[in-house]
Amino acid sequence: MELTTFNFKMRGDERGSLVAIEENRDIPFAIKRVYYIFGTGEAVIRGLHAHKTLRQVMICIHGTCSLLLDNGTDKIVVPMHDRDQGILIDAMVWHEMYNFSPDCVLLVLAGDFYDESDYLRDYNEFLSVI
Ligand code: T46
């Protein structure tokens, strides 16, 4: 499967760094929801689902973790550590996050509001739908 990444402009000066992300410009959809994940233990696996329609961009803004993307045919493992790079988690892509460093913070930009009925949480069901 193809990995879609977005390389955001790092605006740095002597005071530090700043990254700005604009909907429909820096990422290819309107942002309806932002959430962030932090304080996850090293042995924990998060995600373990696909979304039927939701598109998201994930950015590791602190620390490190691994992101597994699986379209039902191919799998990619993405090392997450770049503050200025977003990874597209498209609809119908099974994803898992693991290997969290204690200081890891994942920022997620989502194209829609939270909707539990959009989740496919059973891998076999995901495979049958895809
Ligand atoms: C995803 C990956 C990358 C809400 O109430 N509103 C929200 O917007 C979200 C995202 C979650 N929640 C609730 C649902 C659960 O009770 O927060 C709790 C933890 O969510 P979840 O177990 O789904 O967390 P992850 O890390 O497994 O998955 C999350 C997102 O839910 C999911 O959409 O793609 O991050």
Short mmCIF file of N, CA, C and O and ligand atoms in Angstrom, two decimals:
data_model
loop_
_atom_site.label_atom_id
_atom_site.label_comp_id
_atom_site.label_asym_id
_atom_site.label_seq_id
_atom_site.Cartn_x
_atom_site.Cartn_y
_atom_site.Cartn_z
N MET A 1 0.84 -1.20 0.00
CA MET A 1 0.00 0.00 0.00
C MET A 1 0.87 1.24 0.00
O MET A 1 2.01 1.22 0.46
N GLU A 2 0.32 2.33 -0.54
CA GLU A 2 1.09 3.58 -0.61
C GLU A 2 0.91 4.40 0.65
O GLU A 2 -0.20 4.51 1.17
N LEU A 3 2.02 4.95 1.10
CA LEU A 3 1.98 5.81 2.28
C LEU A 3 1.83 7.25 1.80
O LEU A 3 2.58 7.71 0.94
N THR A 4 0.85 7.96 2.36
CA THR A 4 0.70 9.39 2.02
C THR A 4 1.16 10.22 3.21
O THR A 4 0.63 10.08 4.32
N THR A 5 2.16 11.06 2.94
CA THR A 5 2.69 11.91 4.02
C THR A 5 2.54 13.38 3.63
O THR A 5 2.49 13.72 2.45
N PHE A 6 2.48 14.22 4.62
CA PHE A 6 2.41 15.66 4.41
C PHE A 6 3.56 16.28 5.18
O PHE A 6 3.69 16.06 6.40
N ASN A 7 4.42 17.01 4.47
CA ASN A 7 5.56 17.64 5.13
C ASN A 7 5.23 19.11 5.38
O ASN A 7 5.12 19.90 4.44
N PHE A 8 5.02 19.43 6.63
CA PHE A 8 4.60 20.78 7.00
C PHE A 8 5.81 21.70 7.11
O PHE A 8 6.90 21.25 7.47
N LYS A 9 5.57 22.97 6.83
CA LYS A 9 6.67 23.94 6.89
C LYS A 9 6.97 24.24 8.36
O LYS A 9 6.08 24.56 9.13
N MET A 10 8.23 24.09 8.69
CA MET A 10 8.68 24.40 10.05
C MET A 10 9.11 25.86 10.05
O MET A 10 10.02 26.24 9.30
N ARG A 11 8.40 26.67 10.83
CA ARG A 11 8.73 28.10 10.88
C ARG A 11 9.52 28.34 12.15
O ARG A 11 8.95 28.44 13.23
N GLY A 12 10.83 28.37 12.00
CA GLY A 12 11.68 28.50 13.18
C GLY A 12 12.39 29.83 13.22
O GLY A 12 12.67 30.43 12.19
N ASP A 13 12.64 30.31 14.40
CA ASP A 13 13.55 31.43 14.58
C ASP A 13 14.24 31.24 15.91
O ASP A 13 14.13 30.17 16.51
N GLU A 14 14.92 32.25 16.38
CA GLU A 14 15.73 32.08 17.59
C GLU A 14 14.87 31.77 18.82
O GLU A 14 15.37 31.30 19.84
N ARG A 15 13.54 31.99 18.72
CA ARG A 15 12.66 31.73 19.87
C ARG A 15 12.19 30.28 19.92
O ARG A 15 11.60 29.85 20.91
N GLY A 16 12.39 29.54 18.80
CA GLY A 16 11.91 28.15 18.77
C GLY A 16 11.20 27.88 17.45
O GLY A 16 11.40 28.59 16.48
N SER A 17 10.33 26.85 17.45
CA SER A 17 9.72 26.40 16.20
C SER A 17 8.21 26.50 16.26
O SER A 17 7.61 26.47 17.34
N LEU A 18 7.62 26.60 15.07
CA LEU A 18 6.15 26.66 14.97
C LEU A 18 5.75 25.97 13.67
O LEU A 18 6.35 26.20 12.62
N VAL A 19 4.74 25.10 13.77
CA VAL A 19 4.18 24.46 12.57
C VAL A 19 2.70 24.83 12.52
O VAL A 19 1.99 24.64 13.51
N ALA A 20 2.25 25.34 11.40
CA ALA A 20 0.83 25.67 11.21
C ALA A 20 0.25 24.72 10.16
O ALA A 20 0.91 24.42 9.16
N ILE A 21 -0.98 24.25 10.40
CA ILE A 21 -1.62 23.33 9.46
C ILE A 21 -2.99 23.89 9.12
O ILE A 21 -3.80 24.13 10.03
N GLU A 22 -3.24 24.14 7.85
CA GLU A 22 -4.51 24.71 7.42
C GLU A 22 -5.32 23.67 6.65
O GLU A 22 -4.77 22.96 5.79
N GLU A 23 -6.62 23.61 6.97
CA GLU A 23 -7.49 22.64 6.29
C GLU A 23 -7.58 22.95 4.81
O GLU A 23 -7.53 24.11 4.40
N ASN A 24 -7.68 21.89 4.03
CA ASN A 24 -7.80 22.00 2.56
C ASN A 24 -6.62 22.68 1.89
O ASN A 24 -6.67 22.99 0.70
N ARG A 25 -5.57 22.96 2.65
CA ARG A 25 -4.34 23.51 2.06
C ARG A 25 -3.18 22.58 2.38
O ARG A 25 -2.58 22.02 1.49
N ASP A 26 -2.91 22.42 3.66
CA ASP A 26 -1.78 21.56 4.06
C ASP A 26 -2.21 20.10 4.14
O ASP A 26 -1.36 19.20 4.07
N ILE A 27 -3.51 19.88 4.38
CA ILE A 27 -4.06 18.52 4.33
C ILE A 27 -5.32 18.57 3.45
O ILE A 27 -5.93 19.63 3.32
N PRO A 28 -5.70 17.43 2.84
CA PRO A 28 -6.71 17.49 1.77
C PRO A 28 -8.16 17.37 2.24
O PRO A 28 -9.00 16.87 1.50
N PHE A 29 -8.45 17.81 3.47
CA PHE A 29 -9.85 17.82 3.91
C PHE A 29 -10.06 18.88 4.98
O PHE A 29 -9.09 19.42 5.53
N ALA A 30 -11.33 19.18 5.23
CA ALA A 30 -11.68 20.12 6.29
C ALA A 30 -11.57 19.42 7.65
O ALA A 30 -11.95 18.25 7.77
N ILE A 31 -11.05 20.15 8.63
CA ILE A 31 -10.84 19.55 9.96
C ILE A 31 -12.08 19.82 10.82
O ILE A 31 -12.41 20.97 11.11
N LYS A 32 -12.75 18.74 11.22
CA LYS A 32 -13.93 18.91 12.07
C LYS A 32 -13.63 18.59 13.54
O LYS A 32 -14.42 18.89 14.42
N ARG A 33 -12.51 17.92 13.76
CA ARG A 33 -12.21 17.47 15.13
C ARG A 33 -10.71 17.31 15.27
O ARG A 33 -10.03 16.89 14.34
N VAL A 34 -10.22 17.69 16.46
CA VAL A 34 -8.80 17.50 16.79
C VAL A 34 -8.76 16.76 18.11
O VAL A 34 -9.50 17.08 19.04
N TYR A 35 -7.94 15.73 18.20
CA TYR A 35 -7.73 15.09 19.50
C TYR A 35 -6.26 14.71 19.63
O TYR A 35 -5.51 14.70 18.64
N TYR A 36 -5.84 14.48 20.86
CA TYR A 36 -4.45 14.08 21.07
C TYR A 36 -4.38 12.95 22.08
O TYR A 36 -5.23 12.82 22.96
N ILE A 37 -3.38 12.12 21.88
CA ILE A 37 -3.21 10.89 22.66
C ILE A 37 -1.87 10.99 23.38
O ILE A 37 -0.85 11.27 22.75
N PHE A 38 -1.87 10.78 24.69
CA PHE A 38 -0.61 10.88 25.44
C PHE A 38 -0.72 10.00 26.68
O PHE A 38 -1.81 9.50 27.01
N GLY A 39 0.40 9.78 27.36
CA GLY A 39 0.41 9.00 28.60
C GLY A 39 0.12 7.54 28.36
O GLY A 39 -0.39 6.85 29.26
N THR A 40 0.43 7.04 27.17
CA THR A 40 0.18 5.62 26.86
C THR A 40 1.41 4.79 27.24
O THR A 40 2.54 5.16 26.89
N GLY A 41 1.19 3.69 27.93
CA GLY A 41 2.29 2.83 28.38
C GLY A 41 2.95 2.11 27.21
O GLY A 41 2.34 1.89 26.16
N GLU A 42 4.20 1.75 27.45
CA GLU A 42 5.06 1.13 26.44
C GLU A 42 4.46 -0.17 25.87
O GLU A 42 4.63 -0.49 24.70
N ALA A 43 3.75 -0.93 26.74
CA ALA A 43 3.26 -2.24 26.33
C ALA A 43 1.86 -2.18 25.70
O ALA A 43 1.32 -3.21 25.31
N VAL A 44 1.31 -0.98 25.60
CA VAL A 44 -0.07 -0.84 25.14
C VAL A 44 -0.14 -0.77 23.61
O VAL A 44 0.72 -0.17 22.97
N ILE A 45 -1.17 -1.39 23.04
CA ILE A 45 -1.47 -1.23 21.61
C ILE A 45 -2.81 -0.48 21.51
O ILE A 45 -3.81 -0.90 22.11
N ARG A 46 -2.81 0.65 20.82
CA ARG A 46 -4.03 1.42 20.64
C ARG A 46 -4.50 1.30 19.19
O ARG A 46 -3.80 0.77 18.34
N GLY A 47 -5.67 1.86 18.92
CA GLY A 47 -6.22 1.76 17.57
C GLY A 47 -6.92 0.42 17.43
O GLY A 47 -7.98 0.22 18.00
N LEU A 48 -6.33 -0.48 16.68
CA LEU A 48 -6.91 -1.81 16.45
C LEU A 48 -8.31 -1.68 15.85
O LEU A 48 -9.27 -2.30 16.31
N HIS A 49 -8.42 -0.84 14.85
CA HIS A 49 -9.69 -0.67 14.13
C HIS A 49 -9.42 0.00 12.79
O HIS A 49 -8.32 0.49 12.53
N ALA A 50 -10.46 0.03 11.96
CA ALA A 50 -10.47 0.85 10.75
C ALA A 50 -11.71 1.73 10.83
O ALA A 50 -12.64 1.43 11.58
N HIS A 51 -11.72 2.79 10.05
CA HIS A 51 -12.91 3.63 9.95
C HIS A 51 -13.56 3.40 8.59
O HIS A 51 -12.87 3.29 7.57
N LYS A 52 -14.87 3.36 8.59
CA LYS A 52 -15.58 3.14 7.32
C LYS A 52 -15.42 4.33 6.38
O LYS A 52 -15.20 4.15 5.18
N THR A 53 -15.52 5.54 6.91
CA THR A 53 -15.47 6.73 6.04
C THR A 53 -14.49 7.80 6.51
O THR A 53 -14.11 8.66 5.72
N LEU A 54 -14.11 7.79 7.78
CA LEU A 54 -13.31 8.88 8.35
C LEU A 54 -11.90 8.92 7.77
O LEU A 54 -11.23 7.89 7.63
N ARG A 55 -11.43 10.14 7.42
CA ARG A 55 -10.04 10.36 7.02
C ARG A 55 -9.37 11.16 8.13
O ARG A 55 -9.95 12.11 8.67
N GLN A 56 -8.13 10.80 8.43
CA GLN A 56 -7.42 11.46 9.51
C GLN A 56 -5.95 11.67 9.13
O GLN A 56 -5.41 10.91 8.31
N VAL A 57 -5.34 12.67 9.75
CA VAL A 57 -3.90 12.87 9.62
C VAL A 57 -3.32 12.82 11.03
O VAL A 57 -3.82 13.50 11.94
N MET A 58 -2.31 11.99 11.20
CA MET A 58 -1.67 11.82 12.51
C MET A 58 -0.28 12.43 12.50
O MET A 58 0.50 12.21 11.56
N ILE A 59 0.04 13.17 13.56
CA ILE A 59 1.37 13.79 13.70
C ILE A 59 1.89 13.45 15.09
O ILE A 59 1.18 13.64 16.09
N CYS A 60 3.11 12.96 15.14
CA CYS A 60 3.74 12.68 16.44
C CYS A 60 4.45 13.96 16.87
O CYS A 60 5.53 14.26 16.36
N ILE A 61 3.83 14.72 17.77
CA ILE A 61 4.40 16.03 18.11
C ILE A 61 5.39 15.97 19.27
O ILE A 61 6.06 16.96 19.57
N HIS A 62 5.49 14.79 19.90
CA HIS A 62 6.51 14.62 20.95
C HIS A 62 6.76 13.13 21.15
O HIS A 62 5.84 12.34 21.02
N GLY A 63 7.99 12.76 21.45
CA GLY A 63 8.30 11.35 21.69
C GLY A 63 8.26 10.53 20.41
O GLY A 63 8.38 11.07 19.30
N THR A 64 8.05 9.24 20.58
CA THR A 64 8.07 8.32 19.44
C THR A 64 7.04 7.19 19.64
O THR A 64 6.67 6.88 20.78
N CYS A 65 6.62 6.61 18.54
CA CYS A 65 5.84 5.36 18.58
C CYS A 65 5.88 4.75 17.19
O CYS A 65 6.55 5.29 16.29
N SER A 66 5.22 3.63 17.02
CA SER A 66 5.11 3.01 15.70
C SER A 66 3.65 3.00 15.29
O SER A 66 2.76 2.80 16.14
N LEU A 67 3.41 3.19 14.01
CA LEU A 67 2.05 3.16 13.45
C LEU A 67 2.00 2.09 12.38
O LEU A 67 2.78 2.13 11.42
N LEU A 68 1.11 1.12 12.57
CA LEU A 68 0.91 0.08 11.54
C LEU A 68 -0.32 0.45 10.72
O LEU A 68 -1.37 0.75 11.29
N LEU A 69 -0.16 0.45 9.41
CA LEU A 69 -1.27 0.69 8.49
C LEU A 69 -1.46 -0.56 7.64
O LEU A 69 -0.48 -1.10 7.11
N ASP A 70 -2.71 -0.99 7.49
CA ASP A 70 -3.00 -2.26 6.82
C ASP A 70 -4.25 -2.07 5.98
O ASP A 70 -5.33 -1.77 6.53
N ASN A 71 -4.12 -2.19 4.65
CA ASN A 71 -5.29 -1.98 3.79
C ASN A 71 -5.98 -3.31 3.45
O ASN A 71 -6.81 -3.37 2.54
N GLY A 72 -5.61 -4.35 4.18
CA GLY A 72 -6.22 -5.66 3.94
C GLY A 72 -5.41 -6.51 2.99
O GLY A 72 -5.58 -7.72 2.91
N THR A 73 -4.47 -5.87 2.27
CA THR A 73 -3.58 -6.59 1.36
C THR A 73 -2.14 -6.43 1.81
O THR A 73 -1.41 -7.40 1.95
N ASP A 74 -1.74 -5.17 2.00
CA ASP A 74 -0.36 -4.86 2.42
C ASP A 74 -0.38 -4.15 3.77
O ASP A 74 -1.34 -3.47 4.12
N LYS A 75 0.77 -4.27 4.45
CA LYS A 75 0.94 -3.57 5.72
C LYS A 75 2.20 -2.72 5.65
O LYS A 75 3.18 -3.11 5.03
N ILE A 76 2.15 -1.56 6.30
CA ILE A 76 3.34 -0.71 6.42
C ILE A 76 3.48 -0.35 7.89
O ILE A 76 2.47 -0.07 8.56
N VAL A 77 4.72 -0.35 8.37
CA VAL A 77 4.98 0.16 9.72
C VAL A 77 5.71 1.49 9.57
O VAL A 77 6.75 1.58 8.91
N VAL A 78 5.13 2.53 10.16
CA VAL A 78 5.70 3.87 10.05
C VAL A 78 6.29 4.27 11.40
O VAL A 78 5.57 4.31 12.40
N PRO A 79 7.61 4.55 11.45
CA PRO A 79 8.17 5.07 12.69
C PRO A 79 7.72 6.52 12.86
O PRO A 79 7.90 7.34 11.95
N MET A 80 7.08 6.82 13.98
CA MET A 80 6.51 8.15 14.19
C MET A 80 7.44 8.95 15.09
O MET A 80 7.62 8.60 16.27
N HIS A 81 8.04 10.01 14.53
CA HIS A 81 8.92 10.86 15.34
C HIS A 81 9.08 12.25 14.76
O HIS A 81 9.63 13.13 15.42
N ASP A 82 8.58 12.49 13.53
CA ASP A 82 8.79 13.79 12.89
C ASP A 82 7.72 14.79 13.31
O ASP A 82 6.54 14.57 13.03
N ARG A 83 8.15 15.89 13.92
CA ARG A 83 7.20 16.91 14.40
C ARG A 83 6.52 17.63 13.24
O ARG A 83 5.51 18.29 13.42
N ASP A 84 7.16 17.59 12.07
CA ASP A 84 6.66 18.37 10.93
C ASP A 84 6.14 17.47 9.81
O ASP A 84 6.07 17.89 8.67
N GLN A 85 5.78 16.24 10.14
CA GLN A 85 5.25 15.34 9.11
C GLN A 85 3.94 14.69 9.57
O GLN A 85 3.86 14.15 10.67
N GLY A 86 2.92 14.79 8.71
CA GLY A 86 1.64 14.13 8.99
C GLY A 86 1.51 12.87 8.16
O GLY A 86 2.00 12.81 7.02
N ILE A 87 0.85 11.88 8.73
CA ILE A 87 0.62 10.61 8.02
C ILE A 87 -0.88 10.47 7.81
O ILE A 87 -1.66 10.60 8.77
N LEU A 88 -1.29 10.23 6.56
CA LEU A 88 -2.71 10.03 6.28
C LEU A 88 -3.15 8.66 6.77
O LEU A 88 -2.54 7.64 6.41
N ILE A 89 -4.21 8.64 7.57
CA ILE A 89 -4.89 7.38 7.90
C ILE A 89 -6.22 7.45 7.16
O ILE A 89 -7.16 8.13 7.60
N ASP A 90 -6.26 6.81 6.02
CA ASP A 90 -7.43 6.92 5.16
C ASP A 90 -8.55 6.02 5.67
O ASP A 90 -8.32 5.14 6.52
N ALA A 91 -9.75 6.22 5.13
CA ALA A 91 -10.86 5.32 5.43
C ALA A 91 -10.49 3.91 5.00
O ALA A 91 -9.72 3.72 4.05
N MET A 92 -11.02 2.94 5.70
CA MET A 92 -10.82 1.53 5.40
C MET A 92 -9.34 1.11 5.43
O MET A 92 -8.89 0.30 4.62
N VAL A 93 -8.62 1.70 6.37
CA VAL A 93 -7.24 1.26 6.65
C VAL A 93 -7.18 0.87 8.12
O VAL A 93 -7.41 1.72 9.01
N TRP A 94 -6.93 -0.40 8.37
CA TRP A 94 -6.76 -0.88 9.74
C TRP A 94 -5.49 -0.25 10.32
O TRP A 94 -4.46 -0.20 9.65
N HIS A 95 -5.57 0.29 11.55
CA HIS A 95 -4.37 0.92 12.11
C HIS A 95 -4.18 0.57 13.57
O HIS A 95 -5.14 0.37 14.31
N GLU A 96 -2.92 0.49 13.92
CA GLU A 96 -2.53 0.18 15.29
C GLU A 96 -1.35 1.07 15.65
O GLU A 96 -0.47 1.30 14.83
N MET A 97 -1.33 1.56 16.89
CA MET A 97 -0.20 2.36 17.39
C MET A 97 0.39 1.63 18.59
O MET A 97 -0.35 1.18 19.46
N TYR A 98 1.71 1.52 18.61
CA TYR A 98 2.37 0.75 19.67
C TYR A 98 3.80 1.25 19.84
O TYR A 98 4.20 2.22 19.19
N ASN A 99 4.56 0.62 20.72
CA ASN A 99 5.94 1.05 21.02
C ASN A 99 5.99 2.50 21.49
O ASN A 99 6.86 3.27 21.08
N PHE A 100 5.04 2.88 22.30
CA PHE A 100 4.98 4.28 22.75
C PHE A 100 6.13 4.61 23.70
O PHE A 100 6.37 3.87 24.67
N SER A 101 6.83 5.71 23.44
CA SER A 101 7.74 6.22 24.47
C SER A 101 6.87 6.91 25.52
O SER A 101 5.76 7.38 25.21
N PRO A 102 7.35 6.98 26.76
CA PRO A 102 6.50 7.56 27.83
C PRO A 102 6.08 8.99 27.53
O PRO A 102 5.03 9.44 28.00
N ASP A 103 6.88 9.71 26.75
CA ASP A 103 6.59 11.12 26.47
C ASP A 103 5.87 11.33 25.14
O ASP A 103 5.75 12.45 24.66
N CYS A 104 5.37 10.23 24.55
CA CYS A 104 4.78 10.35 23.21
C CYS A 104 3.45 11.11 23.23
O CYS A 104 2.57 10.83 24.07
N VAL A 105 3.32 12.06 22.32
CA VAL A 105 2.04 12.77 22.13
C VAL A 105 1.70 12.68 20.64
O VAL A 105 2.47 13.13 19.79
N LEU A 106 0.54 12.08 20.34
CA LEU A 106 0.06 11.99 18.96
C LEU A 106 -1.08 12.99 18.78
O LEU A 106 -2.06 12.96 19.53
N LEU A 107 -0.93 13.85 17.79
CA LEU A 107 -1.99 14.80 17.45
C LEU A 107 -2.72 14.25 16.23
O LEU A 107 -2.07 13.83 15.26
N VAL A 108 -4.05 14.23 16.30
CA VAL A 108 -4.82 13.68 15.17
C VAL A 108 -5.82 14.73 14.68
O VAL A 108 -6.58 15.30 15.47
N LEU A 109 -5.79 14.99 13.38
CA LEU A 109 -6.73 15.90 12.73
C LEU A 109 -7.74 15.03 11.99
O LEU A 109 -7.35 14.22 11.13
N ALA A 110 -9.02 15.18 12.34
CA ALA A 110 -10.03 14.28 11.79
C ALA A 110 -11.00 15.04 10.92
O ALA A 110 -11.37 16.19 11.21
N GLY A 111 -11.44 14.39 9.86
CA GLY A 111 -12.34 15.02 8.89
C GLY A 111 -13.80 14.98 9.29
O GLY A 111 -14.65 15.47 8.55
N ASP A 112 -14.10 14.38 10.45
CA ASP A 112 -15.51 14.35 10.87
C ASP A 112 -15.60 14.25 12.39
O ASP A 112 -14.60 14.00 13.07
N PHE A 113 -16.82 14.43 12.88
CA PHE A 113 -17.06 14.33 14.32
C PHE A 113 -16.95 12.88 14.77
O PHE A 113 -16.99 11.96 13.95
N TYR A 114 -16.85 12.70 16.07
CA TYR A 114 -16.75 11.34 16.63
C TYR A 114 -18.05 10.57 16.38
O TYR A 114 -19.14 11.08 16.66
N ASP A 115 -17.91 9.36 15.88
CA ASP A 115 -19.09 8.53 15.58
C ASP A 115 -18.69 7.06 15.74
O ASP A 115 -18.01 6.51 14.87
N GLU A 116 -19.13 6.47 16.83
CA GLU A 116 -18.73 5.08 17.12
C GLU A 116 -19.19 4.14 16.00
O GLU A 116 -18.53 3.13 15.74
N SER A 117 -20.29 4.47 15.29
CA SER A 117 -20.78 3.56 14.25
C SER A 117 -19.88 3.56 13.01
O SER A 117 -20.07 2.74 12.10
N ASP A 118 -18.90 4.47 12.97
CA ASP A 118 -17.95 4.50 11.84
C ASP A 118 -16.77 3.53 12.05
O ASP A 118 -15.97 3.33 11.15
N TYR A 119 -16.68 2.94 13.26
CA TYR A 119 -15.54 2.08 13.58
C TYR A 119 -15.80 0.64 13.14
O TYR A 119 -16.89 0.11 13.36
N LEU A 120 -14.78 0.00 12.57
CA LEU A 120 -14.78 -1.46 12.39
C LEU A 120 -13.74 -1.98 13.36
O LEU A 120 -12.54 -1.77 13.16
N ARG A 121 -14.17 -2.64 14.40
CA ARG A 121 -13.24 -3.05 15.45
C ARG A 121 -12.89 -4.54 15.38
O ARG A 121 -12.09 -5.02 16.17
N ASP A 122 -13.51 -5.24 14.44
CA ASP A 122 -13.24 -6.67 14.28
C ASP A 122 -12.47 -6.86 12.97
O ASP A 122 -12.95 -6.48 11.89
N TYR A 123 -11.25 -7.43 13.08
CA TYR A 123 -10.38 -7.51 11.90
C TYR A 123 -11.01 -8.35 10.78
O TYR A 123 -10.91 -8.00 9.61
N ASN A 124 -11.67 -9.45 11.14
CA ASN A 124 -12.29 -10.29 10.11
C ASN A 124 -13.45 -9.57 9.42
O ASN A 124 -13.65 -9.71 8.21
N GLU A 125 -14.18 -8.77 10.20
CA GLU A 125 -15.25 -7.98 9.60
C GLU A 125 -14.65 -6.94 8.64
O GLU A 125 -15.16 -6.72 7.54
N PHE A 126 -13.54 -6.31 9.07
CA PHE A 126 -12.84 -5.34 8.20
C PHE A 126 -12.46 -6.01 6.88
O PHE A 126 -12.71 -5.48 5.79
N LEU A 127 -11.89 -7.23 6.97
CA LEU A 127 -11.46 -7.93 5.75
C LEU A 127 -12.65 -8.26 4.86
O LEU A 127 -12.57 -8.15 3.64
N SER A 128 -13.77 -8.63 5.49
CA SER A 128 -14.93 -9.00 4.67
C SER A 128 -15.54 -7.76 4.01
O SER A 128 -15.99 -7.82 2.88
N VAL A 129 -15.51 -6.61 4.71
CA VAL A 129 -16.06 -5.38 4.12
C VAL A 129 -15.18 -4.91 2.98
O VAL A 129 -15.65 -4.49 1.93
N ILE A 130 -13.87 -5.00 3.18
CA ILE A 130 -12.95 -4.49 2.16
C ILE A 130 -12.95 -5.41 0.92
O ILE A 130 -12.71 -4.98 -0.18
C1 T46 B 1 -8.28 6.50 15.71
C2 T46 B 1 -7.01 6.40 16.46
C3 T46 B 1 -5.84 6.93 15.70
C4 T46 B 1 -14.36 10.25 22.19
O1 T46 B 1 -15.27 10.37 23.04
N1 T46 B 1 -14.22 11.18 21.21
C5 T46 B 1 -13.23 11.12 20.28
O2 T46 B 1 -13.16 12.01 19.41
C6 T46 B 1 -12.30 10.02 20.34
C7 T46 B 1 -11.20 9.92 19.31
C8 T46 B 1 -12.45 9.10 21.34
N2 T46 B 1 -13.47 9.23 22.25
C9 T46 B 1 -13.55 8.25 23.34
C10 T46 B 1 -13.88 6.83 22.93
C11 T46 B 1 -13.20 6.01 23.99
O3 T46 B 1 -14.04 5.90 25.10
O4 T46 B 1 -12.28 8.19 23.96
C12 T46 B 1 -12.00 6.86 24.39
C13 T46 B 1 -10.68 6.36 23.79
O5 T46 B 1 -10.84 6.20 22.37
P1 T46 B 1 -10.27 4.92 21.58
O6 T46 B 1 -10.28 3.73 22.45
O7 T46 B 1 -11.03 4.82 20.29
O8 T46 B 1 -8.76 5.40 21.32
P2 T46 B 1 -7.69 4.80 20.28
O9 T46 B 1 -6.40 5.43 20.61
O10 T46 B 1 -7.73 3.32 20.21
O11 T46 B 1 -8.20 5.33 18.84
C14 T46 B 1 -8.18 6.72 18.56
C15 T46 B 1 -9.44 7.16 17.82
O12 T46 B 1 -10.60 6.76 18.57
C16 T46 B 1 -9.56 6.54 16.46
O13 T46 B 1 -10.56 7.18 15.71
O14 T46 B 1 -8.29 6.40 14.49
O15 T46 B 1 -7.04 7.03 17.74
#
